[in-house]
Coordinates of C-alpha atoms and ligand atoms in Angstrom, one line a residue:
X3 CA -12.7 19.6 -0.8
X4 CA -8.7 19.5 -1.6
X5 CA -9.1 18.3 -4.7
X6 CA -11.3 21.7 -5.9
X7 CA -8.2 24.4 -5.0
X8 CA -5.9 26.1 -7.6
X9 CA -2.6 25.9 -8.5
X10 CA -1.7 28.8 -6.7
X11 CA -3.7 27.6 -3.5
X12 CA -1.9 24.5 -3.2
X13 CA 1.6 25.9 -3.8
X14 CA 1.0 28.6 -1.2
X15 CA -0.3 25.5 1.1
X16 CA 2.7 23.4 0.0
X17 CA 5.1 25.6 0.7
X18 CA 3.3 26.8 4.3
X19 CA 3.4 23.0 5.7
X20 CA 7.1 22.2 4.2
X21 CA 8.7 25.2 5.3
X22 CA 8.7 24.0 8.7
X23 CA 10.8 20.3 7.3
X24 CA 13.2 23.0 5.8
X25 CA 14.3 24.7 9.0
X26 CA 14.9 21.8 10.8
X27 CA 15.7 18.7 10.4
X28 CA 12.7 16.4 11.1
X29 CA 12.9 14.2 14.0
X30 CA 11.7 10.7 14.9
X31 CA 8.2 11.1 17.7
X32 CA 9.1 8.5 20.2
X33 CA 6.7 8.4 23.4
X34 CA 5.1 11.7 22.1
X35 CA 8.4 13.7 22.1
X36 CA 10.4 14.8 19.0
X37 CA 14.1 13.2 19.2
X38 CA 17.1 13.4 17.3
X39 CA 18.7 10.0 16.2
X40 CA 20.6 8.9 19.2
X41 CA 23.7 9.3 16.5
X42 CA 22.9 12.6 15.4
X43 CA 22.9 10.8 11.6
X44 CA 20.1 12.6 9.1
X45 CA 19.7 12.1 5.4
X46 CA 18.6 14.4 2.5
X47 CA 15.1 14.5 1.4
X48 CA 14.7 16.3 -1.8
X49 CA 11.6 16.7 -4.6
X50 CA 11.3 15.1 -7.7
X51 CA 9.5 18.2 -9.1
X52 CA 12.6 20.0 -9.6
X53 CA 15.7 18.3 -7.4
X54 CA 14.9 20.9 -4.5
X55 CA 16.7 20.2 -1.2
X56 CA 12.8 19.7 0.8
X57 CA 14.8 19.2 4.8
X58 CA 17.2 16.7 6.2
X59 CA 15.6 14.0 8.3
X60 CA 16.7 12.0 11.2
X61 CA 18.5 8.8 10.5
X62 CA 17.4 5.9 12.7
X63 CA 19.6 3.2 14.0
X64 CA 19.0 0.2 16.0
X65 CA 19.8 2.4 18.9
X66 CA 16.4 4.5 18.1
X67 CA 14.2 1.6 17.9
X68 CA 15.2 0.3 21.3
X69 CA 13.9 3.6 22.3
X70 CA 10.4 3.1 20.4
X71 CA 9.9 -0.3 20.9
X72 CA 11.0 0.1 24.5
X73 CA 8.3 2.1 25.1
X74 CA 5.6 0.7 22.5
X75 CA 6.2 -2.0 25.3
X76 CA 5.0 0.4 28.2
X77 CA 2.3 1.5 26.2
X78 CA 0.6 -1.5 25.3
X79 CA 0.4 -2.4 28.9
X80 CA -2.4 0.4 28.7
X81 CA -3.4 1.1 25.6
X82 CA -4.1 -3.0 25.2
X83 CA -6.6 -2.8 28.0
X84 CA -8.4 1.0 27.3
X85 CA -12.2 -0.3 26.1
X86 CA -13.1 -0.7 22.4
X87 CA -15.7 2.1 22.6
X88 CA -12.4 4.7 24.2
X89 CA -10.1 3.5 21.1
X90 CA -13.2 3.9 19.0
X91 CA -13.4 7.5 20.2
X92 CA -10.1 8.5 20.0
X93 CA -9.7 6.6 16.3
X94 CA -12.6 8.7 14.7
X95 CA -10.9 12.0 16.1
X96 CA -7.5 10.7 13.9
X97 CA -10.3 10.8 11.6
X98 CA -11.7 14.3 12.3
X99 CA -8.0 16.1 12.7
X100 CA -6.9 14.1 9.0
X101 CA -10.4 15.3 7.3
X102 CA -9.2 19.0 8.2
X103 CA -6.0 18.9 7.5
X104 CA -6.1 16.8 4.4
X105 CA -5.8 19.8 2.4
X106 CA -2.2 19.9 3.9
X107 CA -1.4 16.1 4.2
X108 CA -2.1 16.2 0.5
X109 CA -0.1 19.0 -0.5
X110 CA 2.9 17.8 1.2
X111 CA 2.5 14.2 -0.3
X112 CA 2.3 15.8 -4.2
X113 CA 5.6 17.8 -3.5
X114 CA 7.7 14.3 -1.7
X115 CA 6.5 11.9 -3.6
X116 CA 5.5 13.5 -7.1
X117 CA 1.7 12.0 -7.1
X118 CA -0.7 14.7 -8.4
X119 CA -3.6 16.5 -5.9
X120 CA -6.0 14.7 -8.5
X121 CA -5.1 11.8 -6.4
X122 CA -3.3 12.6 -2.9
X123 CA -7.0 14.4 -2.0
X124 CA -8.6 11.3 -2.6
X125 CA -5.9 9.7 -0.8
X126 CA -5.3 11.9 2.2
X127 CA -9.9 11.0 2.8
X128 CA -9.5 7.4 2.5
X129 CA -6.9 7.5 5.2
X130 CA -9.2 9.0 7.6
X131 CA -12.2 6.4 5.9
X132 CA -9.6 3.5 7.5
X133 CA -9.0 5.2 10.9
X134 CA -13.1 5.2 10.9
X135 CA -13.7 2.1 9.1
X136 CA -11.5 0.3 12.1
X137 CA -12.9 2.4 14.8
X138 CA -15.9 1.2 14.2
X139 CA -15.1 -2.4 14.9
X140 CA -12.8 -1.8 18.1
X141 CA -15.9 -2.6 20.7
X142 CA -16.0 -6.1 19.5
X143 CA -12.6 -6.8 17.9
X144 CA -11.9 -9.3 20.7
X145 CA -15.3 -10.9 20.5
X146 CA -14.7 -14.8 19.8
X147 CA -17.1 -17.7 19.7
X148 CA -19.4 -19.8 22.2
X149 CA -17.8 -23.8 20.7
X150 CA -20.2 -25.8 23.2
X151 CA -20.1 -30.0 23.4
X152 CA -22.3 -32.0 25.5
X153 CA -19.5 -32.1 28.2
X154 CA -17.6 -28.9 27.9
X155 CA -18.2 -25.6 26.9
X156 CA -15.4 -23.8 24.8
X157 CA -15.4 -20.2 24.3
X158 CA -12.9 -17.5 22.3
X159 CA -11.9 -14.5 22.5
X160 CA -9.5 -12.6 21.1
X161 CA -6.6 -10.1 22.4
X162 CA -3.8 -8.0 20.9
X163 CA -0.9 -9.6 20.3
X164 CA 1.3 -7.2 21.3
X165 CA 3.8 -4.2 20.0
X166 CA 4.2 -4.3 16.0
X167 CA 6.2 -2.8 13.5
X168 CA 4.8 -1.2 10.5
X169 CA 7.3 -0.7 7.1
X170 CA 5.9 1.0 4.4
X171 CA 6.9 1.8 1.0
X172 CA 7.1 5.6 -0.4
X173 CA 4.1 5.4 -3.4
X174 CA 1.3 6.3 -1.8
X175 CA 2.7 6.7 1.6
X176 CA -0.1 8.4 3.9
X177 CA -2.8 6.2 2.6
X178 CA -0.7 3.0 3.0
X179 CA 0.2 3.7 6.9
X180 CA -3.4 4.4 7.7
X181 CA -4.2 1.1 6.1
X182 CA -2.0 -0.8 8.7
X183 CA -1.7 1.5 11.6
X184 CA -5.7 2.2 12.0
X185 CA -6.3 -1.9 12.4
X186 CA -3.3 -1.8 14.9
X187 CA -4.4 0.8 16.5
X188 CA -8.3 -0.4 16.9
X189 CA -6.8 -4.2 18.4
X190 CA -5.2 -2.7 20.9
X191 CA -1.5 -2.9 19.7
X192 CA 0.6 -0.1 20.0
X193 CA 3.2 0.6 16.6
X194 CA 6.3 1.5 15.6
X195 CA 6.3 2.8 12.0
X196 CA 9.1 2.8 9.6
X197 CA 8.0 4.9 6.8
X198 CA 10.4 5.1 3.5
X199 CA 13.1 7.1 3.1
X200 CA 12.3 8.5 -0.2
X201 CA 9.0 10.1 1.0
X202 CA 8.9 10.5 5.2
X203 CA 6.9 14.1 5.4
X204 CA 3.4 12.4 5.7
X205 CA 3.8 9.9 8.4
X206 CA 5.1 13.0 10.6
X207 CA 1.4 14.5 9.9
X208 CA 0.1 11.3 11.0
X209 CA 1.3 11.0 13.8
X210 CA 0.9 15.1 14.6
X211 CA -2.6 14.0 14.3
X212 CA -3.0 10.8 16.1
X213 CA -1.2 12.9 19.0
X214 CA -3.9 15.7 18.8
X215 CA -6.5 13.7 19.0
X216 CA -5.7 12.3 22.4
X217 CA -3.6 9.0 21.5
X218 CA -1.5 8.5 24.7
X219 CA 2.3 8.7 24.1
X220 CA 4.3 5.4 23.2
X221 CA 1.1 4.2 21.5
X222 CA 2.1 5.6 18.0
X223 CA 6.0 5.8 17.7
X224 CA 7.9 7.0 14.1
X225 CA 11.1 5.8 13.2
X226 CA 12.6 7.3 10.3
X227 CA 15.8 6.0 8.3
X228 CA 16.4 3.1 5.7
X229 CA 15.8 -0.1 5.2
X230 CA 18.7 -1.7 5.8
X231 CA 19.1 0.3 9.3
X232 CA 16.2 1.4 11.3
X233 CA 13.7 -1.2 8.9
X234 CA 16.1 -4.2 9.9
X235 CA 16.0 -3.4 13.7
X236 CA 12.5 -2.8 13.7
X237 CA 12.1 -6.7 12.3
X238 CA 14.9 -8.3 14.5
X239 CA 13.5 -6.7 17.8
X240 CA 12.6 -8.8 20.3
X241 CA 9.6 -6.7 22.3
X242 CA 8.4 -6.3 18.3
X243 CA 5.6 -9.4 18.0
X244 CA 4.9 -8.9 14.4
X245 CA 5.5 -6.9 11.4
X246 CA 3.1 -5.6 8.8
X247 CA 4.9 -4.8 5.8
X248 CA 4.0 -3.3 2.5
X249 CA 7.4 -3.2 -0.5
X250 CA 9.0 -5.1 -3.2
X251 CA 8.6 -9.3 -3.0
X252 CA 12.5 -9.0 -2.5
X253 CA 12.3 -6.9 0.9
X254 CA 9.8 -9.2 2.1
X255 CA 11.8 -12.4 1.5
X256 CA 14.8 -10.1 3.4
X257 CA 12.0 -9.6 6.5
X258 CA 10.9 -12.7 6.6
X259 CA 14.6 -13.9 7.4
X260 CA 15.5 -11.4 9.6
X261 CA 12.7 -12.1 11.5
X262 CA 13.1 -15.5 12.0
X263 CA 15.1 -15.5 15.1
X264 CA 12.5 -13.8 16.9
X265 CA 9.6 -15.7 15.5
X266 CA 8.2 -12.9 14.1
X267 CA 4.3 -13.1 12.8
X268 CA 4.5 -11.1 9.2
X269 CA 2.0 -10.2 6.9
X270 CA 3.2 -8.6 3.8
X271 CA 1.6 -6.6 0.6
X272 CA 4.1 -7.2 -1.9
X273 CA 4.8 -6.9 -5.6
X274 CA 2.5 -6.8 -8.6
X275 CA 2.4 -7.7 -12.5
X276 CA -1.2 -7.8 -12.9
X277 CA -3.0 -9.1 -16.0
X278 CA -6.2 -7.5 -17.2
X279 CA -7.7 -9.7 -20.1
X280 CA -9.7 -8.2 -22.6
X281 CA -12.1 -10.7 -24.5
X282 CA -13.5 -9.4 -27.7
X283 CA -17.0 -10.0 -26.3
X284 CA -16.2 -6.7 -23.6
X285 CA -17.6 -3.8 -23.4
X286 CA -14.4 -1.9 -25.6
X287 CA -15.2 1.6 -24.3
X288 CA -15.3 0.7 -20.4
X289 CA -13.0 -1.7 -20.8
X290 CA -10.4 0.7 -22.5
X291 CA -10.9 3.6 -19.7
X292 CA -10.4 0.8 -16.9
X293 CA -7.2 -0.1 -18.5
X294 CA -6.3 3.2 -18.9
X295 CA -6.6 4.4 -15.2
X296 CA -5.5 1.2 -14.2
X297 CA -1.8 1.9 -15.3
X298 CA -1.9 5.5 -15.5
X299 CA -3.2 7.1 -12.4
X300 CA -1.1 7.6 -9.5
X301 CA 1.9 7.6 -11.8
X302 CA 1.6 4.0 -12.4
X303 CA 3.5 3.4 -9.1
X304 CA 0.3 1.1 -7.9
X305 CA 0.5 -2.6 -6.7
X306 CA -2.8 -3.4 -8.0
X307 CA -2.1 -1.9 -11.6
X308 CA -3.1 -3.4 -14.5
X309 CA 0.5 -3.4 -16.1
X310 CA 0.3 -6.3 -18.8
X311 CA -2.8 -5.9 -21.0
X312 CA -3.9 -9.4 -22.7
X313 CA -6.2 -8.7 -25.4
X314 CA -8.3 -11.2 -27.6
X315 CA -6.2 -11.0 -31.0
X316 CA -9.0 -10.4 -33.1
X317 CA -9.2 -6.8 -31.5
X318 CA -5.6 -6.4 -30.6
X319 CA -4.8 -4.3 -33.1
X320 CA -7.8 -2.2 -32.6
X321 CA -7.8 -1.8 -28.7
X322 CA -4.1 -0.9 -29.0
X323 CA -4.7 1.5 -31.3
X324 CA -7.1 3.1 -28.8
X325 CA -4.6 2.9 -25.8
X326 CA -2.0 4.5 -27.8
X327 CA -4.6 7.4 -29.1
X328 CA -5.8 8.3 -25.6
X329 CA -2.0 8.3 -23.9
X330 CA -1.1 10.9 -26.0
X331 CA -4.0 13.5 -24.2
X332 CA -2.7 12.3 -20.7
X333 CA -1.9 15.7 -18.9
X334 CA 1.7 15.4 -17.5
X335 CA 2.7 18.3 -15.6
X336 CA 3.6 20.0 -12.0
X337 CA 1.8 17.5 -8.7
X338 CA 0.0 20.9 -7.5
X339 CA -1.5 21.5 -10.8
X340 CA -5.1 20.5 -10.7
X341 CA -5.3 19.6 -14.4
X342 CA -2.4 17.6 -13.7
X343 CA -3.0 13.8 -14.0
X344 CA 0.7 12.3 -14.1
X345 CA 3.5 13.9 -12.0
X346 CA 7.2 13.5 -11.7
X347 CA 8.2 10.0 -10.8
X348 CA 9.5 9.5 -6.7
X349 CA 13.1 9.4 -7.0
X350 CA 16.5 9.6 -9.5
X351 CA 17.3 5.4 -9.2
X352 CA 13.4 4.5 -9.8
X353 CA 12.9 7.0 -12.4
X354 CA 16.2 5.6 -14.1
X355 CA 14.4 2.2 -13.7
X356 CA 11.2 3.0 -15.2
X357 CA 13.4 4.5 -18.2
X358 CA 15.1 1.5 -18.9
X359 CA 12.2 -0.3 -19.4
X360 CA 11.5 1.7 -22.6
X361 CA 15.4 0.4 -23.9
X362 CA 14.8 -3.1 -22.7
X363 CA 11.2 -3.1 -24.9
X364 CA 13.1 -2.2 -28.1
X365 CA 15.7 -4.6 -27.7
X366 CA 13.2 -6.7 -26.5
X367 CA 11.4 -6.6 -30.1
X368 CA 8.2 -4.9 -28.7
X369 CA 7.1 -1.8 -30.3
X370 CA 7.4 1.5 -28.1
X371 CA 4.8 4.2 -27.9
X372 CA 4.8 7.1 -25.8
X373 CA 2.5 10.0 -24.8
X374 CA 3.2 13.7 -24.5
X375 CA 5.5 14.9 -22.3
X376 CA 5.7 17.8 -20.1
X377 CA 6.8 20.6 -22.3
X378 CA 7.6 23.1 -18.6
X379 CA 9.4 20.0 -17.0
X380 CA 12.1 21.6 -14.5
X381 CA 15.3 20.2 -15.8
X382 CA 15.8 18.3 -12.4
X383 CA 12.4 17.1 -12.7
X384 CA 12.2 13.7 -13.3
X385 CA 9.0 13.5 -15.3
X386 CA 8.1 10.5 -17.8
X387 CA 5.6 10.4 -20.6
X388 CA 3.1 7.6 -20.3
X389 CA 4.7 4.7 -22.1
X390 CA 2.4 1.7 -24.2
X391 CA 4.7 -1.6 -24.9
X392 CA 2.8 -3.7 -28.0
X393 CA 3.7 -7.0 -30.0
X394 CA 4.9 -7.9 -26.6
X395 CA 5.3 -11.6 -25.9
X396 CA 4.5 -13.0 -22.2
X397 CA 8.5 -13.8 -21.8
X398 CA 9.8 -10.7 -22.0
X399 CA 10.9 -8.5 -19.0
X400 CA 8.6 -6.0 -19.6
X401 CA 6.0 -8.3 -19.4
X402 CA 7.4 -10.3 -16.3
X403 CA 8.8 -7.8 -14.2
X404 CA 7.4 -5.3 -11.9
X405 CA 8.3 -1.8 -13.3
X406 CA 6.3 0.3 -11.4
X407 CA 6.1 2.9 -13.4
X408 CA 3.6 4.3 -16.3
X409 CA 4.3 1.7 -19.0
X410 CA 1.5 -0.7 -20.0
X411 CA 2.4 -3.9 -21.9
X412 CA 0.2 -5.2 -24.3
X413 CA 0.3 -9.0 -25.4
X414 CA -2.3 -11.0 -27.6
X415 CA -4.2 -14.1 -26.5
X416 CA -5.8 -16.8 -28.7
X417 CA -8.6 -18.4 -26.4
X418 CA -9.9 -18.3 -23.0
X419 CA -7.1 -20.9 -22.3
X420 CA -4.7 -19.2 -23.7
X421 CA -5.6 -15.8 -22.0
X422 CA -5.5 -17.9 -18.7
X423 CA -2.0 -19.5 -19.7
X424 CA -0.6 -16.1 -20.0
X425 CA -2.2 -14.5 -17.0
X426 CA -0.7 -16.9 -14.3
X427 CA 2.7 -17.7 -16.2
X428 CA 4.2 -15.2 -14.0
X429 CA 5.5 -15.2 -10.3
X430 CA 2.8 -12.4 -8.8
X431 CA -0.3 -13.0 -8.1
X432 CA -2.0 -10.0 -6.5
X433 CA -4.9 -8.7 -8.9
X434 CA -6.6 -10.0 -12.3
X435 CA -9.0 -7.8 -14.0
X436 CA -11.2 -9.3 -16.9
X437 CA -14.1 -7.8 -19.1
X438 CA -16.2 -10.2 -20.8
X439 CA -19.8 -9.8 -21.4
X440 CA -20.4 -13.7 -21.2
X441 CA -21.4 -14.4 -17.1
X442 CA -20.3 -18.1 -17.4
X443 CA -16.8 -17.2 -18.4
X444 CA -16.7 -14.6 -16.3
X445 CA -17.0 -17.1 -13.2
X446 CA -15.0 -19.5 -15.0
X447 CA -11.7 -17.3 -15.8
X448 CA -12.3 -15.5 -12.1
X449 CA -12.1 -19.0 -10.7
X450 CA -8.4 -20.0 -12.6
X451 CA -6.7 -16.7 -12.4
X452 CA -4.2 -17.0 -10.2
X453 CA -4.7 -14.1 -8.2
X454 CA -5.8 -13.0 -4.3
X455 CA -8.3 -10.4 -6.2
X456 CA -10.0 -10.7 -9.2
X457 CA -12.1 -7.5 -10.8
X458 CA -14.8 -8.2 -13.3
X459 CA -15.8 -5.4 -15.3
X460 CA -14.8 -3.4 -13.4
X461 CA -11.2 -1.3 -12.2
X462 CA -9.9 -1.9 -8.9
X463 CA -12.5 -0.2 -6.4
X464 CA -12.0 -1.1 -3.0
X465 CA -14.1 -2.2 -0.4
X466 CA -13.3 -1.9 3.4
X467 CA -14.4 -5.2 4.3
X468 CA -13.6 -7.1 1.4
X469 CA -10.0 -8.7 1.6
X470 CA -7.0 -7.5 0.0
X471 CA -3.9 -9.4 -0.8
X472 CA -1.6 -11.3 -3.0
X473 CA -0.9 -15.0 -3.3
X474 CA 2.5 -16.1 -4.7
X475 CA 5.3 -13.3 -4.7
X476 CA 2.7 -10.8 -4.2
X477 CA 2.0 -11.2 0.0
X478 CA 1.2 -13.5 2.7
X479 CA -2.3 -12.4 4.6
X480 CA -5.1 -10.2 3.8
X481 CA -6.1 -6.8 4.9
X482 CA -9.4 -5.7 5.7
X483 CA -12.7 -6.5 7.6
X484 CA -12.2 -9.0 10.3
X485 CA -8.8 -10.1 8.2
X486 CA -6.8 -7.1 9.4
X487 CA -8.0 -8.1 13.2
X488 CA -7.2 -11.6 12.5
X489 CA -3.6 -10.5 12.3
X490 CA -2.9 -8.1 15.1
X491 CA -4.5 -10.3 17.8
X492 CA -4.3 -13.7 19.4
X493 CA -6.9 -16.1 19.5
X494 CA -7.4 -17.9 22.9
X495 CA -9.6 -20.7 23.5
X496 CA -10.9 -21.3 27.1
X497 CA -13.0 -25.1 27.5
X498 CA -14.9 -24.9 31.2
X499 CA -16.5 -28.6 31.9
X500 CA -20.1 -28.2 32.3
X501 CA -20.4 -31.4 34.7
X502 CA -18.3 -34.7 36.0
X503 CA -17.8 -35.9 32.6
X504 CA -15.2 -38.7 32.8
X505 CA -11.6 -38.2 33.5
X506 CA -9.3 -41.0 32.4
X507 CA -7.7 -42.8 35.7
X508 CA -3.9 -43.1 34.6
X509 CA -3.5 -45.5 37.5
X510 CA -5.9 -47.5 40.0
X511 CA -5.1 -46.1 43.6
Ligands
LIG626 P1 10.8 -1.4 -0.7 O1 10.6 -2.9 -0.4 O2 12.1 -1.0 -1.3 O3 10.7 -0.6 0.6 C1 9.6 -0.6 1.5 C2 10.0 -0.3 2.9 O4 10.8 -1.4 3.4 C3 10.7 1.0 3.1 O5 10.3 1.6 4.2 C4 12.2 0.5 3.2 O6 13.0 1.4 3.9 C5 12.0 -0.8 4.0 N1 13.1 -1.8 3.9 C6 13.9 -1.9 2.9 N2 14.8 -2.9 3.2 C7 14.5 -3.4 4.4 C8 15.0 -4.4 5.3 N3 16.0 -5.2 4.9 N4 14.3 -4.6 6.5 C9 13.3 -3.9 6.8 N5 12.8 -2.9 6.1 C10 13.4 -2.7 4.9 O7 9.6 -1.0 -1.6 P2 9.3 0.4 -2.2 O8 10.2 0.6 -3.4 O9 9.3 1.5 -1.2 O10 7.8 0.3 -2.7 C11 7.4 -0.2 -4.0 C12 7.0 -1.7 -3.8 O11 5.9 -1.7 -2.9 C13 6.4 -2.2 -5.1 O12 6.9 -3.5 -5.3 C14 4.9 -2.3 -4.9 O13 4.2 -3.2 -5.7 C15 4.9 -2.6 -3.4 N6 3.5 -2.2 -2.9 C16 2.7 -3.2 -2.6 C17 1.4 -2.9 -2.2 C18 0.4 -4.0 -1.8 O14 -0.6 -3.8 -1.2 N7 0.6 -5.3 -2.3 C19 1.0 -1.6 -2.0 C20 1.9 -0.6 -2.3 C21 3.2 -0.9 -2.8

């Protein structure tokens, strides 16, 4: 288990897998071969632990996704008609290679991105649970339905719908490509992935491993460089039938647009400001270590956190008290450090962002409280304590805007309505949480919160099958079970008369 090693284990494995970034600069894997951009362009890539130059990586221009997209278009040829049961074996070797090296894959996501091992092991296994998870449902992804009349009988199925691209964003960033490259994969599409620029190690790994495992070449292409460069050629590319996109509501409204030309399909995973309503009828203690790992874990730099806390007023005073007790013991400190629950946030600009937040809630009125911070920070390190915003209001743009960071904002509620005002007066709507003992208002609140997921009880624990996804700014589409399929494949309906039912004469001979 990764999660079990010490410090000194995971530093020595850290620095074994990213000393191979540092000698070279790290390419883009195009048709199972290692390529410079066609420019010769790279960028920095350096760690938010301590400012360390971590390797320069190749900067992709349109130019390089011709090349991938080119031959994603080759590829699918094949890989579109291999049999579910031979993508089902190669996805559960994906599996097999990430379960071995996730020790490594998670290492090298603490030291890019700043997440702590307490989390990137966990992460690192789910992403081999969704290569399996979709495996497992490649035989009969392009099963359809038997639609019969008394005339005519009308069958599905369903087929891949072709080359996609895949954008993702830099928070968790292995876990997130697995999400939408193992459905892809299982359909019978073949991808081109854009990972972020601020964290590109991992989806290198990825593919390392999809490779091993036997996945023919051109199936599983990388692309790296920004958003504005390799990510808007990927959506404007005509032999690219869809994009799957995870980021801010703002990039997605950028996509959406740039795809239109092309008529791309999109389905995006988008921004978050997620309520989690407290009724004074809850269980306080669960309630308050939900809301706690809710905003806290993984840095805070979760869609589905619970960032805006609406608590009943008559225990307002006393649940905050609670939050702003336990904050204080959160262990900030090094990614690599097992005890280690927060790390150092991804990047200079978003760290700058999350620290403005703190000046916007004071002149904002609210009251600021923060934990302890990390007394052997590296000066370039850009750690934050864990921050708790209270007497906030629901207008205020720490309560309205996405920060993305560890700062929860707490804001009082009268009444059910009231709580249910509050909750949707905001434009995201991917995840509501709400603890109430009462069952009937349970159902009642789950039913108005507008929200594509709604947790009762309960923190955000995910379930393969189950859909995930956002209504209003927060996506378009779900994720997930048969949803996922839904997406990367094209329904086709074929109606074969059963007899001589009768055919309307246009004219009499
Ligand atoms: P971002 O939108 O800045 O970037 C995401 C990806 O889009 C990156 O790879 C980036 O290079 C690319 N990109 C940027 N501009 C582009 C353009 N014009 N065309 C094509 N690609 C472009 O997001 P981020 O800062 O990396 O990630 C944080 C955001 O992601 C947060 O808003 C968070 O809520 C969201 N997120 C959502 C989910 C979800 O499931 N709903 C999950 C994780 C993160």
């Amino acid at each position: 288990m990764s999660g079990s090693h010490s410090y000194e284990e995971n530093l020595a494995a850290a620095n074994a897998s990213l000393a191979r970034f540092a000698d070279a600069p790290l390419t883009h894997l195009i048709n199972g071969e290692h390529v410079l951009s066609v420019s010769g362009e790279t960028f920095a890539n350096s760690s938010p632990i301590d400012g360390r130059h971590l390797g320069d990586v190749a900067a992709g221009h349109a130019a390089d996704i011709d090349a991938a997209a080119t031959v994603a278009a080759v590829a699918f040829e094949s890989w579109s008609r291999t049999p579910g049961t031979e993508r089902k074996a190669i996805l559960h070797r994906v599996a097999d290679l990430i379960e071995e090296r996730a020790h490594q894959i998670a290492v090298t996501e603490c030291v890019d991105t700043g997440q702590t091992m307490r989390f990137m092991s966990h992460a690192a296994l789910r992403g081999a649970a969704n290569f399996r998870f979709f495996a497992d449902q490649a035989p009969a992804a392009a099963d359809g339905q038997a639609l019969p009349t008394p005339d005519h009988l009308n069958y599905t199925s369903r087929s891949p719908i072709g080359p996609v691209g895949v954008i993702t964003p830099w928070n968790t960033p292995f876990m997130l490509s697995t999400w939408k490259i193992a459905p892809a994969l299982a359909a019978g599409c073949t991808v081109v992935h854009k990972p972020a620029e601020w964290s590109p190690f991992s989806a290198h790994l990825l593919a390392e491993a999809a490779h091993d495992a036997g996945l023919p070449p051109g199936v599983l292409n990388v692309v790296h460089g920004m958003g504005e460069t390799a990510g808007k050629s990927l959506t404007e590319h005509p032999a690219i039938t869809a994009i799957a996109f995870v980021g801010e509501s703002s990039t997605g409204s950028m996509i959406q647009k740039q795809g239109a030309d092309t008529l791309k399909r999109v389905h995006f995973e988008l921004g978050g400001k997620n309520p989690v309503v407290v009724f004074d009828d809850a269980d306080l203690d669960r309630a308050l270590d939900a809301v706690i790992f809710m905003i806290y874990s993984i840095n805070g730099e979760r869609c589905t956190s619970s960032s805006r806390v609406l608590i009943q007023e008559s225990i307002y005073d006393e649940f905050t008290a609670r939050i702003a007790e336990k904050i204080k013991g959160i262990p900030v400190g090094h990614p690599l450090d097992p005890t280690s629950i927060m790390g150092p946030l991804i990047h200079q600009r978003h760290y700058d962002k999350v620290c403005s937040y703190r000046d916007i809630a004071a002149a904002e009125g609210a009251t600021v409280i923060e934990g302890t911070p990390f007394a052997d920070a590296h000066e370039d390190g850009q750690y934050v304590a864990p921050m708790l915003f209270t007497n906030a209001t629901n207008d205020m743009a720490i309560a309205q805007e996405e920060i993305f960071g560890p700062a929860l904002t707490a804001i009082p509620f009268t009444d059910e309505a009231d709580a249910i005002s509050i909750a949707n007066d905001i434009d995201y709507g991917l995840a509501g949480y709400l603890w109430t003992s009462d069952v009937t208002r349970a159902h009642r609140v789950a039913g108005r919160l507008e929200a594509g997921m709604i947790w009762v009880n309960s923190q955000n624990v995910r379930h393969l099958p189950a859909p995930f996804g956002g209504v209003k700014a927060s996506g378009i589409g779900r994720d997930g079970g048969d949803w996922s399929f839904d997406f990367y494949m094209e329904t086709k309906n074929v109606a074969i008369a059963l007899g001589e039912h009768s055919i309307p004469k246009l004219y009499a001979d």
